[in-house]
Coordinates of C-alpha atoms in Angstrom, one line a residue:
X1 CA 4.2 36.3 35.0
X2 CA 7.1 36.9 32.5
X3 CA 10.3 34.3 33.0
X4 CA 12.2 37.7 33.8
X5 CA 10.0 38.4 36.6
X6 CA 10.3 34.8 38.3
X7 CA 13.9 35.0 37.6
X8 CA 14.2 38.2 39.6
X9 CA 12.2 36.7 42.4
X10 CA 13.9 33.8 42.9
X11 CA 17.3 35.9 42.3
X12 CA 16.2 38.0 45.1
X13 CA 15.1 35.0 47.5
X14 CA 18.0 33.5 47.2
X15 CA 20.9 36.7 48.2
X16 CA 18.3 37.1 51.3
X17 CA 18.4 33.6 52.0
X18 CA 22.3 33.8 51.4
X19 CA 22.0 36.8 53.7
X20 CA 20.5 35.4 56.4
X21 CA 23.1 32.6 57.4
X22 CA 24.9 35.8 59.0
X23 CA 22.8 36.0 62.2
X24 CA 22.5 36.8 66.0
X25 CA 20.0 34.2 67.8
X26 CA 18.2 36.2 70.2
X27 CA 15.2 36.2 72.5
X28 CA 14.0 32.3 71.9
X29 CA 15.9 29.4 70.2
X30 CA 15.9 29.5 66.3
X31 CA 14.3 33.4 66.5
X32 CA 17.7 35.2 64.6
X33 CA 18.3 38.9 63.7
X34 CA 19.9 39.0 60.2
X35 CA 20.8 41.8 57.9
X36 CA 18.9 40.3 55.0
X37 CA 15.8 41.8 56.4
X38 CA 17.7 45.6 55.3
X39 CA 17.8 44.5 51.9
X40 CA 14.1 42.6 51.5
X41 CA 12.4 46.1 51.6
X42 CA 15.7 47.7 49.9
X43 CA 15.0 45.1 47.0
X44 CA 11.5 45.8 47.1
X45 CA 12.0 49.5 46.5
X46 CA 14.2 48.7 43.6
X47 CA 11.7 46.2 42.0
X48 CA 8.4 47.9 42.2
X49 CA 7.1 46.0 39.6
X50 CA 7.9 42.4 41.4
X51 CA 5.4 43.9 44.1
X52 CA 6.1 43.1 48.1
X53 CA 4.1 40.3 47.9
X54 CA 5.5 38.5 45.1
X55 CA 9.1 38.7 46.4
X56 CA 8.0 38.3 50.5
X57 CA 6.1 35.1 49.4
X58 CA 9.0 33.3 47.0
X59 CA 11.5 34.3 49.7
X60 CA 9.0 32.5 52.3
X61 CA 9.9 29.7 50.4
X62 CA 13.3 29.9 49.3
X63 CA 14.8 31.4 52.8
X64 CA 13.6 28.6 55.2
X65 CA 14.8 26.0 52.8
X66 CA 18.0 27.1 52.6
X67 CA 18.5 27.6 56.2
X68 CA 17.2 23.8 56.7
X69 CA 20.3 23.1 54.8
X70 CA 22.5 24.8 57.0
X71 CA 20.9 23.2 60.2
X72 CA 20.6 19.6 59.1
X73 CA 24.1 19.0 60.0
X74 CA 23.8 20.7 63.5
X75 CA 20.0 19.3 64.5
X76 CA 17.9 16.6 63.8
X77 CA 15.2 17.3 60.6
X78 CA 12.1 17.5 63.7
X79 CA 14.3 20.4 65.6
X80 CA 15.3 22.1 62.3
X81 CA 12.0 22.1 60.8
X82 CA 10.6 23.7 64.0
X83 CA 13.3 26.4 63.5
X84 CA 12.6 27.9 60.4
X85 CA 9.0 27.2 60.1
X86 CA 8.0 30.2 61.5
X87 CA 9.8 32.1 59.2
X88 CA 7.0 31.6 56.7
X89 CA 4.8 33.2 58.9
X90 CA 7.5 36.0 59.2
X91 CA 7.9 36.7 55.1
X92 CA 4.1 36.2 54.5
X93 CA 3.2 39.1 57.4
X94 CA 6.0 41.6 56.2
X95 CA 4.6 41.5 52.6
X96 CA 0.9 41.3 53.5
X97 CA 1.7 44.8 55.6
X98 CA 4.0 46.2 53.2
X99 CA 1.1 46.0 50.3
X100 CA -1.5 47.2 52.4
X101 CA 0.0 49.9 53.9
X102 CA 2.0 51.1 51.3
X103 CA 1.7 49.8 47.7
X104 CA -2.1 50.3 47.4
X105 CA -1.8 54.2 48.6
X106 CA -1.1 56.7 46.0
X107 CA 1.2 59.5 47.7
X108 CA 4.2 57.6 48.1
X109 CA 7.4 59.1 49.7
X110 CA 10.8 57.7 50.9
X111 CA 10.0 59.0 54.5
X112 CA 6.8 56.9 54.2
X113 CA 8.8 54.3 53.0
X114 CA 11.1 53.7 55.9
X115 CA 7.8 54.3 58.5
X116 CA 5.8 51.3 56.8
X117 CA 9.5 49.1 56.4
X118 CA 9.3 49.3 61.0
X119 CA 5.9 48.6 60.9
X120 CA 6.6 45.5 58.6
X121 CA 9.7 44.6 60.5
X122 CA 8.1 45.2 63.9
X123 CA 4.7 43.3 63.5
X124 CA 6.4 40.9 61.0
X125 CA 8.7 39.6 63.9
X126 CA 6.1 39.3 66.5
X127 CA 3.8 37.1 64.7
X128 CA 7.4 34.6 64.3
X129 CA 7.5 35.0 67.8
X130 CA 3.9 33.8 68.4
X131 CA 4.1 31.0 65.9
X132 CA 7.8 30.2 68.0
X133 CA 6.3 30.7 71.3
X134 CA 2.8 31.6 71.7
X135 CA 1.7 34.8 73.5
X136 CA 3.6 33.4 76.8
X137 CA 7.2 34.2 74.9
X138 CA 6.0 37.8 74.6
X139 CA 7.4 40.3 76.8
X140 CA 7.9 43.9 77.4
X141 CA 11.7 43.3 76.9
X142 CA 11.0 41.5 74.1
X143 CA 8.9 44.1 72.7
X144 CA 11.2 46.6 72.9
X145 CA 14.4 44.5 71.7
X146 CA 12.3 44.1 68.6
X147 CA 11.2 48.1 68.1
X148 CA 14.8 48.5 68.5
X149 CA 16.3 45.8 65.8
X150 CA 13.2 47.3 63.8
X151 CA 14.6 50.9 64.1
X152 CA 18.0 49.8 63.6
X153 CA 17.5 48.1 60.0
X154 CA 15.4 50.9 59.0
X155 CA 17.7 53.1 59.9
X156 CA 20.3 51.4 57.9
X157 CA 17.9 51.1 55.0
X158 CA 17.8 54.8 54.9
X159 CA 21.4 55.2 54.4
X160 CA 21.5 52.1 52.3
X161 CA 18.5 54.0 49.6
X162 CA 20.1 57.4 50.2
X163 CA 23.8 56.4 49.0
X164 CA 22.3 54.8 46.3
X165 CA 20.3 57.7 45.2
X166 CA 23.4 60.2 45.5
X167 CA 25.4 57.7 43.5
X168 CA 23.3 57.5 40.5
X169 CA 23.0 61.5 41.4
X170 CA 26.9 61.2 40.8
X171 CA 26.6 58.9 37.8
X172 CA 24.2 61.0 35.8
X173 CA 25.8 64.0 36.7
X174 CA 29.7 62.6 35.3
X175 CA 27.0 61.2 32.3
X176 CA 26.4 64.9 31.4
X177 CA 29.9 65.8 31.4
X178 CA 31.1 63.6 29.2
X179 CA 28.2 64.3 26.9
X180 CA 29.0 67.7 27.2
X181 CA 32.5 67.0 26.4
X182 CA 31.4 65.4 23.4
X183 CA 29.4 68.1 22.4
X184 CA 31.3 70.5 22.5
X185 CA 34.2 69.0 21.0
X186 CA 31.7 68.4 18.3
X187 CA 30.9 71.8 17.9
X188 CA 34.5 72.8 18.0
X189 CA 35.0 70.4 15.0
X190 CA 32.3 71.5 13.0
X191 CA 33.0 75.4 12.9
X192 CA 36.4 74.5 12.2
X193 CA 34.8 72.6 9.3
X194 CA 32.3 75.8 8.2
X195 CA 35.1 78.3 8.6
X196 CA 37.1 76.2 5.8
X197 CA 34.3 75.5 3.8
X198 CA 33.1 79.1 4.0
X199 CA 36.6 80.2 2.7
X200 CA 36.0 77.7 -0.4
X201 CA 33.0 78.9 -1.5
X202 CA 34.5 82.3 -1.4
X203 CA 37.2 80.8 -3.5
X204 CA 35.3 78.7 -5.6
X205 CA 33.0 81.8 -6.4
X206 CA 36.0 83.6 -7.6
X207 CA 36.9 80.6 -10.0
X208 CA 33.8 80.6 -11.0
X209 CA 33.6 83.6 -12.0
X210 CA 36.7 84.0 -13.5
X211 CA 36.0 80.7 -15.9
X212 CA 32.5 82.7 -17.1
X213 CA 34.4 85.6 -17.6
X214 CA 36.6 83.6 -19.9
X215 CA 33.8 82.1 -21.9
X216 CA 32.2 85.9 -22.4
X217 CA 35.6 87.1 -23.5
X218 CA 36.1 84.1 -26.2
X219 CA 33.0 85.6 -27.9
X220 CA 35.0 88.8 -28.2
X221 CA 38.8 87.3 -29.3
X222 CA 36.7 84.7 -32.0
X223 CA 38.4 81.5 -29.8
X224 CA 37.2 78.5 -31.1
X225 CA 33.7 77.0 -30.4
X226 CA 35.5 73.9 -28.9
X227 CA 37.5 75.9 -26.3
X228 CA 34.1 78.2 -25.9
X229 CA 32.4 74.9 -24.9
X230 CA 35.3 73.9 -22.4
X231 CA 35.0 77.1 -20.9
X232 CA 31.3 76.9 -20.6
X233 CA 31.4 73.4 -18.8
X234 CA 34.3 74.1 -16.4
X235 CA 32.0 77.2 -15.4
X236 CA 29.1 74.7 -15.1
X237 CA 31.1 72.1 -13.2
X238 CA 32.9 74.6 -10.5
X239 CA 28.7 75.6 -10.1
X240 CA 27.9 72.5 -8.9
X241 CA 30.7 71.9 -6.8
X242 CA 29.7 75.0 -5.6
X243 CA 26.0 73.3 -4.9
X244 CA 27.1 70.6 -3.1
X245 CA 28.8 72.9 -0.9
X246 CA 25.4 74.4 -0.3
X247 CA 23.8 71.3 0.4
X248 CA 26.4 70.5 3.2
X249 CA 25.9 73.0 4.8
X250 CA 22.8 73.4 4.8
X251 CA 22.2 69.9 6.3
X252 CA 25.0 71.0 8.8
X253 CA 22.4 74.0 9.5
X254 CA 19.4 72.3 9.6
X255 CA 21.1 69.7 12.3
X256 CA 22.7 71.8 14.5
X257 CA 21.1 75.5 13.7
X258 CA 23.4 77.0 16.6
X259 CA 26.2 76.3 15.1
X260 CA 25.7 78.0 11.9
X261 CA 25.7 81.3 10.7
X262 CA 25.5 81.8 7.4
X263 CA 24.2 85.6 7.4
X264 CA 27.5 86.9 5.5
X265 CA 26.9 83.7 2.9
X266 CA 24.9 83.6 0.0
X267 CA 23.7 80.6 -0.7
X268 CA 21.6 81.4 -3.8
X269 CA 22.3 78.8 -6.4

């Protein structure tokens, strides 16, 4: 694995672990609900190629040893180690059902998503309960309490993955606008650009001509071969201005085709 990848995992670990100091203890001692679980699978569905298991198993090392930390002060190390022990059990089971049930099947949908994140959170939470308590700490209330905290962080996980999706929506969308801006502030610049350079090759064609014109008419009024010459090379110089006019453009055209139209234009050189 890459030292990107186990930077990202143990980046990840630790805001969940960070997460989870904010908690309700309910049901049995040291057994807490905590947002963090709303953004283990939320971090999972950004990081597809960490993989559930990768991420669930780093933070089943990370989380508990950070929340040791926080209860060493409060308990003695024997009652804080029995607290957050069974939280390894808890990050182990949510990735092992997470993988199974989801990353190893091929149609993969949001809606899907969500489903397998209750199933994780449900199942994941009753195997820290046996580990806490053993099947006697199981009961129908506690059953449902946990459906219901496992519905209620999905839930949020929803809305959590759907604002993010309509705010990159937004993003790209206000991406495209400026880009379009761009363009066409570009496009505006370069037929300015062509219109003037299409009214100096008009003129430069007229100069052109003119200068030629002079050299066939020194033949006629016996001007000296000197001035002949001059003639002849101011002709032959305004010509290749005129070519590198040509070339410009025809870059120009061969860049952005739509914005050229060079139909009234000859360009024969």
């Amino acid at each position: 694995m890459s030292r990107s990848k186990i930077y990202q995992l143990f980046t990840i670990s630790f805001i969940i672990a960070a997460l989870a100091t904010f908690h309700l203890a309910i049901f049995k001692v040291g057994f807490i609900v905590t947002i963090s679980i709303v953004f283990l699978p939320f971090f999972i569905y950004l990081k597809k190629n960490l993989g559930a298991l990768s991420i669930c198993s780093v933070t089943a090392f990370i989380s508990p040893l950070v929340r040791c930390v926080t209860l060493l002060p409060q308990y003695d190390y024997n009652v804080a180690l029995s607290m957050i022990l069974p939280e390894i059990p808890f990050y182990l089971t949510y990735g092992l059902i997470f993988h199974y049930l989801y990353e190893r099947r091929k149609n993969k949908t949001l809606i899907k998503f969500i489903i397998i994140t209750i199933f994780c959170d449900y199942g994941s939470n009753i195997v820290e309960m046996l580990f806490r308590g053993g099947f006697g700490g199981i009961s129908i209330t506690v059953l449902k309490g946990l459906l219901i905290v496992a519905l209620l962080r999905s839930a949020i996980l929803f809305l959590l993955i759907i604002s993010m999706k309509h705010y990159q929506s937004f993003l790209i969308n206000q991406e495209h606008e400026t880009r379009y801006r761009y363009l066409l502030n570009l496009t505006s610049t370069f037929k300015s650009e062509i219109y003037f350079m299409k009214k100096n090759m008009a003129h430069i064609e007229k100069i052109m001509g003119k200068s030629f014109e002079a050299y066939k008419m020194g033949g006629v009024e016996n001007i000296s071969s000197e001035l002949r010459e001059t003639l002849l090379n101011l002709t032959k110089e305004v010509h290749e201005i005129k070519k590198s006019y040509i070339s410009v453009i025809q870059g120009i055209k061969k860049t952005f085709p739509e914005l050229m139209e060079l139909s009234d234009l000859d360009l024969k050189h």
